[in-house]
mmCIF file of C-alpha atoms in Angstrom:
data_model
loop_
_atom_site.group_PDB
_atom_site.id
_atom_site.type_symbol
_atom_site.label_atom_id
_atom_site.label_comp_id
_atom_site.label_asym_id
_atom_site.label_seq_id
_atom_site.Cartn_x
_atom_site.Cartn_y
_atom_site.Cartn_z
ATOM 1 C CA UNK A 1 -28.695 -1.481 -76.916
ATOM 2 C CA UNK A 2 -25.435 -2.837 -77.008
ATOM 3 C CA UNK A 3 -24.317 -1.702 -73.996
ATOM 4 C CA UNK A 4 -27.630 -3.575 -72.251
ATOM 5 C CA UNK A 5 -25.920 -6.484 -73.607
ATOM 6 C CA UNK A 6 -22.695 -5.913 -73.171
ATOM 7 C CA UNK A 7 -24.342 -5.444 -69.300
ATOM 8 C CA UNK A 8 -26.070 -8.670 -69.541
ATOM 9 C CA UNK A 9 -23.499 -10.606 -70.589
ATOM 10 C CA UNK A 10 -21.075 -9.588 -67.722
ATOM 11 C CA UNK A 11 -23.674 -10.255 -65.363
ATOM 12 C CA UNK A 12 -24.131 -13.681 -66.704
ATOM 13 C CA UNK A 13 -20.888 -14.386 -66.501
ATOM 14 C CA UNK A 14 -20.538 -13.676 -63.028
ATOM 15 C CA UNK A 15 -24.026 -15.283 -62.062
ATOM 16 C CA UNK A 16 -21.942 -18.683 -63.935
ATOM 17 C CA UNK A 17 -18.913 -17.459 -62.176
ATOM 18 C CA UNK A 18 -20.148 -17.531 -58.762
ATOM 19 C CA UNK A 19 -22.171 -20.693 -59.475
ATOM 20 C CA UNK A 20 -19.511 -22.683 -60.454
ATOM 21 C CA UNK A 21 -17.369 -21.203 -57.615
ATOM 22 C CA UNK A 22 -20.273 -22.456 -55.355
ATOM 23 C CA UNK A 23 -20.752 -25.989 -56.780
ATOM 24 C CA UNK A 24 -16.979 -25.914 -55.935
ATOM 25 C CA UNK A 25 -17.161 -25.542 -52.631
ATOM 26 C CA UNK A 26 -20.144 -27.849 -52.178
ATOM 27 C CA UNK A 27 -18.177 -30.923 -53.644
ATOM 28 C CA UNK A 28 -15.394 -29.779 -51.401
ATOM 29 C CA UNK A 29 -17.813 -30.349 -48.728
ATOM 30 C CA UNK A 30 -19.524 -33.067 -50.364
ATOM 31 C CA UNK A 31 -15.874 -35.050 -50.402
ATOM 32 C CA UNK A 32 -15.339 -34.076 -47.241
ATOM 33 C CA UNK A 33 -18.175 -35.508 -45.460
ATOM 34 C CA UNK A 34 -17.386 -38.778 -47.353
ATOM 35 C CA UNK A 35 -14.514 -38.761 -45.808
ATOM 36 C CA UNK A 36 -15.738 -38.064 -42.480
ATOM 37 C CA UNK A 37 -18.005 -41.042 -42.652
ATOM 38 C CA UNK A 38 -15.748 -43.702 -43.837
ATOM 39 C CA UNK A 39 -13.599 -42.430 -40.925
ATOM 40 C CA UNK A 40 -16.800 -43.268 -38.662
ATOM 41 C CA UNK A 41 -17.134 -46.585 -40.669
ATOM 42 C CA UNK A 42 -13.754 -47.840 -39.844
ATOM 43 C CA UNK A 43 -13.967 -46.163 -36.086
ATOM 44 C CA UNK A 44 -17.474 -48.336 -35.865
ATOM 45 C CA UNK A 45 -15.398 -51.131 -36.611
ATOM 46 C CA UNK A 46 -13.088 -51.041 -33.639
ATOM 47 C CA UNK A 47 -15.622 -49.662 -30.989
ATOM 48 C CA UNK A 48 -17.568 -53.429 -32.174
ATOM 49 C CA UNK A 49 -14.340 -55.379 -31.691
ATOM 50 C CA UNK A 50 -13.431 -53.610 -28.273
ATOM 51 C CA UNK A 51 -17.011 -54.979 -27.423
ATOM 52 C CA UNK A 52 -16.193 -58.102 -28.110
ATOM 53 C CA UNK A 53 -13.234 -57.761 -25.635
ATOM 54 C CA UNK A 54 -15.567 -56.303 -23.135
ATOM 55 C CA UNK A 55 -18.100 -58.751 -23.313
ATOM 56 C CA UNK A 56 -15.612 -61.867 -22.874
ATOM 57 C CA UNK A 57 -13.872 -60.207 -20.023
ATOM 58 C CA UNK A 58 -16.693 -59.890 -18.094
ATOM 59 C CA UNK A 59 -17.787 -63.575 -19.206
ATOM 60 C CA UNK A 60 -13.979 -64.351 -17.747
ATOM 61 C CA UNK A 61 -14.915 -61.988 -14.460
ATOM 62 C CA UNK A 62 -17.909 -63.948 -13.755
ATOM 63 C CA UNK A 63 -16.697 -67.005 -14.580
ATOM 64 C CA UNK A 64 -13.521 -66.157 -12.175
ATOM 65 C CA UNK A 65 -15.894 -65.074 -9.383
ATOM 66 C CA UNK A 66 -17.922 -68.208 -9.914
ATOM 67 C CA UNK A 67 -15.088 -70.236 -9.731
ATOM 68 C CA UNK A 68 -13.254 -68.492 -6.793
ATOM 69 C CA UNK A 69 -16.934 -68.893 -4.461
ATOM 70 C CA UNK A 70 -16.911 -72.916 -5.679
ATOM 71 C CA UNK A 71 -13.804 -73.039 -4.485
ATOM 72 C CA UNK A 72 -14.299 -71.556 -0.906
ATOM 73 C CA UNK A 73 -17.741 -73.656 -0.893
ATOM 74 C CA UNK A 74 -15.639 -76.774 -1.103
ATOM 75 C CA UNK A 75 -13.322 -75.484 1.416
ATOM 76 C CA UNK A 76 -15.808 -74.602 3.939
ATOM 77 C CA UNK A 77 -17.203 -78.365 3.420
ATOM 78 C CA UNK A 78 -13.881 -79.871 3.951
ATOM 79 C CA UNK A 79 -12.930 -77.499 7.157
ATOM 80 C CA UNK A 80 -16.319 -79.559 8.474
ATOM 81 C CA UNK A 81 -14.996 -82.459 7.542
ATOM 82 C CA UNK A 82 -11.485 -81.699 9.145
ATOM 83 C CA UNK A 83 -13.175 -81.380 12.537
ATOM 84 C CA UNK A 84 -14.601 -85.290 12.214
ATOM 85 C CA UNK A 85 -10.561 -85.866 11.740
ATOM 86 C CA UNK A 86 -9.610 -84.767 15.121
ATOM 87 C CA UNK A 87 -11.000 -88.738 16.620
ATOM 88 C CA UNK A 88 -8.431 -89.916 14.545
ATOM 89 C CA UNK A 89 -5.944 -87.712 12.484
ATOM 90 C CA UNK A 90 -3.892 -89.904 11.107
ATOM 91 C CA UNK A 91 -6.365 -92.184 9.347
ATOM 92 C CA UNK A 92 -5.920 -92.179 5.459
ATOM 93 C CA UNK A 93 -9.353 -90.727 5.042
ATOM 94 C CA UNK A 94 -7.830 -87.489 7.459
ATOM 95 C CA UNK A 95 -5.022 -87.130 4.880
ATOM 96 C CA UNK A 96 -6.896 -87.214 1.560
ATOM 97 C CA UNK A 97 -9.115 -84.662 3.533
ATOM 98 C CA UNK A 98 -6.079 -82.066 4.171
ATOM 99 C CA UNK A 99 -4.466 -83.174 1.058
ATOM 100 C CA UNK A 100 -7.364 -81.483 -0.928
ATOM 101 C CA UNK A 101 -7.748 -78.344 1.323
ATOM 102 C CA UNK A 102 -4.337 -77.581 1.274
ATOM 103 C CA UNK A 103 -4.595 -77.850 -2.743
ATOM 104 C CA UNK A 104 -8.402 -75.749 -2.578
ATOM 105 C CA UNK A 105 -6.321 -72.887 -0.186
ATOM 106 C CA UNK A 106 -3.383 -72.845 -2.973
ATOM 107 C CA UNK A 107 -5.921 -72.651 -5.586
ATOM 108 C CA UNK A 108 -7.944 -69.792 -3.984
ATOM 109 C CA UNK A 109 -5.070 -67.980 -3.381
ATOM 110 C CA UNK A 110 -3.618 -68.131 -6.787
ATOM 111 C CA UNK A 111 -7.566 -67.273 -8.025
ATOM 112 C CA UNK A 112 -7.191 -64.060 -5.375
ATOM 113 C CA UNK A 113 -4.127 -62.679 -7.366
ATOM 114 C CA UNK A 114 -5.119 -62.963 -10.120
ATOM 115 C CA UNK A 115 -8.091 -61.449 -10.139
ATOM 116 C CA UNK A 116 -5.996 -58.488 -8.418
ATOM 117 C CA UNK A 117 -3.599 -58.415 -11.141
ATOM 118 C CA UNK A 118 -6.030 -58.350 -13.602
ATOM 119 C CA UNK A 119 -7.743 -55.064 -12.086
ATOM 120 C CA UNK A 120 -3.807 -53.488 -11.922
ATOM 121 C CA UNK A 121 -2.882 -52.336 -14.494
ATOM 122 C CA UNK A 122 -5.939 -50.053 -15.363
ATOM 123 C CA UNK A 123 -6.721 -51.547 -18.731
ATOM 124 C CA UNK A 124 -9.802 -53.041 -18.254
ATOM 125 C CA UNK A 125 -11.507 -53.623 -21.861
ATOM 126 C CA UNK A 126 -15.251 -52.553 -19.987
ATOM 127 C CA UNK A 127 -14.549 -49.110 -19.650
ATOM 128 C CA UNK A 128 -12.228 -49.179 -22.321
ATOM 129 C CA UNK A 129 -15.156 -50.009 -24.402
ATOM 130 C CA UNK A 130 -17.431 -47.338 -22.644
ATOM 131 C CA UNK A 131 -14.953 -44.316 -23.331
ATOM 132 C CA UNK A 132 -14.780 -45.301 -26.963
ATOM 133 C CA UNK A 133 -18.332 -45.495 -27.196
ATOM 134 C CA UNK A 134 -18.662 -42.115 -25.421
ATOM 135 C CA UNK A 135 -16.163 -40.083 -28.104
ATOM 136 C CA UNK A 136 -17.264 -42.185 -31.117
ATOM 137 C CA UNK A 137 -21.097 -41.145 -30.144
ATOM 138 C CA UNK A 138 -20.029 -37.870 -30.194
ATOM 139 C CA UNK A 139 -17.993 -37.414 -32.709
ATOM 140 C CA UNK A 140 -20.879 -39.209 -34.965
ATOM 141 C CA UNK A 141 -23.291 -36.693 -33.599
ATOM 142 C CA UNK A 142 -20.899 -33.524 -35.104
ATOM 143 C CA UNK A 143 -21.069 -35.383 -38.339
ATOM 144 C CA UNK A 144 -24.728 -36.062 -38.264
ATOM 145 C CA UNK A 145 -25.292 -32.294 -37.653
ATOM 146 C CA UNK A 146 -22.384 -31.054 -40.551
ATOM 147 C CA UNK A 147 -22.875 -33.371 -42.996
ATOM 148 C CA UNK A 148 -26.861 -34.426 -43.051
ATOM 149 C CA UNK A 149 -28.859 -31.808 -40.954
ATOM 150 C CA UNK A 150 -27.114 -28.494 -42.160
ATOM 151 C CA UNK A 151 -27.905 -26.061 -45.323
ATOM 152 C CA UNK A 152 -24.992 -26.526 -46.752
ATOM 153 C CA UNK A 153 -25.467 -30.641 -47.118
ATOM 154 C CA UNK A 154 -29.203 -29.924 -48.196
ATOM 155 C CA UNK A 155 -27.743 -27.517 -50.644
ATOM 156 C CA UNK A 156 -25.060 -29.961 -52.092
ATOM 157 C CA UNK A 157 -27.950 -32.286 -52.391
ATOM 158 C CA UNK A 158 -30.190 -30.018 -54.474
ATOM 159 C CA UNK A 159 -27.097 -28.871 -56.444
ATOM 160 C CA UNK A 160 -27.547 -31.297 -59.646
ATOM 161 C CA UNK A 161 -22.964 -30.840 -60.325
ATOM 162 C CA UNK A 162 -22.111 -31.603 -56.873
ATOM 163 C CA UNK A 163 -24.383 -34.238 -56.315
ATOM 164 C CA UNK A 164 -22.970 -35.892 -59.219
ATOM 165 C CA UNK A 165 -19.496 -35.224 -58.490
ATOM 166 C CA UNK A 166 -19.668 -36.007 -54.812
ATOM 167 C CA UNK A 167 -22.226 -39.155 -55.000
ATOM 168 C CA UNK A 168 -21.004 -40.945 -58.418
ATOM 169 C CA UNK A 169 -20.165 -44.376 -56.974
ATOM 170 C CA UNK A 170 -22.626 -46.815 -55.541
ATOM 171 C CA UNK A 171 -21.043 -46.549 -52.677
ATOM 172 C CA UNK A 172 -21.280 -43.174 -52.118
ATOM 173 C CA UNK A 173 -25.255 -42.777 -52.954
ATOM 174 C CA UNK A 174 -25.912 -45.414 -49.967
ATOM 175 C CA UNK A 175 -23.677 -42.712 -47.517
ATOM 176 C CA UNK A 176 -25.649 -40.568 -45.520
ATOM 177 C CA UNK A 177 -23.933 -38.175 -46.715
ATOM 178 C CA UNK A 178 -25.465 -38.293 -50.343
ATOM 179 C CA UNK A 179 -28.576 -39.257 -48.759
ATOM 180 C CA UNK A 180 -31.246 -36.501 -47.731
ATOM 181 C CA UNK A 181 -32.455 -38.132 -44.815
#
């Protein structure tokens, strides 16, 4: 009989053993995915300010483009005008006329460059924004499927010590992580 228990008891302590060794790696994991997520969290936070950017430089584009097509519209009126100054071209009406399209071709052609430079340099906050968008989607897709749809997140879920040792803050119990769906 003794040696039954002596049996049981070594078995229980390695059942306890391997438990606790288990729980141990679940918080790991547990901590780990909280980490992962306030990573996203702060990631999330500059993918919404780089579409910010994005947004007002297209608002600036079309604004630009709006501009620069005003500007030849009132060009195009004034090269009409122009030919009514050939009578008489050096009436003070004629000069006011090429007065303002010599100022309309200077400020189309300062419009022109820089809408060039602006599309130079290869930073251009649109696509900026869409590559961003593009890794952070996928990155947040990896974490999804480690850290909420696996076994090994369901297990540290249904695991009463790593639940509490992972998810003890308030924080943490609103994270997906410590959430089961």
């Amino acid at each position: 009989m003794s040696a039954s228990i002596i049996k049981y008891s070594v078995l229980l302590l390695a059942g306890s053993y391997l438990s606790m060794v288990h729980s141990n790696e679940l918080i790991t994991f547990g901590k780990a995915c909280l980490e992962k997520e306030e990573t996203l969290a702060k990631a999330e936070a500059r993918l919404e300010k780089k579409s910010i950017r994005s947004e007002q430089s297209q608002r600036k584009t079309r604004t630009s483009i709006g501009q620069l097509q005003q500007l030849k519209e009132q060009k195009a009126q004034l090269e009409t005008s122009m030919s009514d100054c050939e009578s008489t071209p050096n009436s003070a009406y004629c000069h006011q006329i090429r007065h303002r399209y010599n100022e309309l071709t200077y400020q189309i052609h300062i419009a022109e460059a820089d809408s060039v430079e602006d599309g130079r340099y290869g930073d251009d906050p649109v696509t900026e924004f869409e590559f961003s968008q593009q890794q952070f989607n996928q990155r947040y897709d990896n974490f999804i499927a480690q850290c909420r749809d696996s076994n090994t997140h369901y297990a540290m879920i249904q695991d009463p010590e790593a639940y509490a040792a992972v998810c003890s803050t308030a924080s943490a119990k609103q994270s997906i992580t410590c959430s089961l769906f």
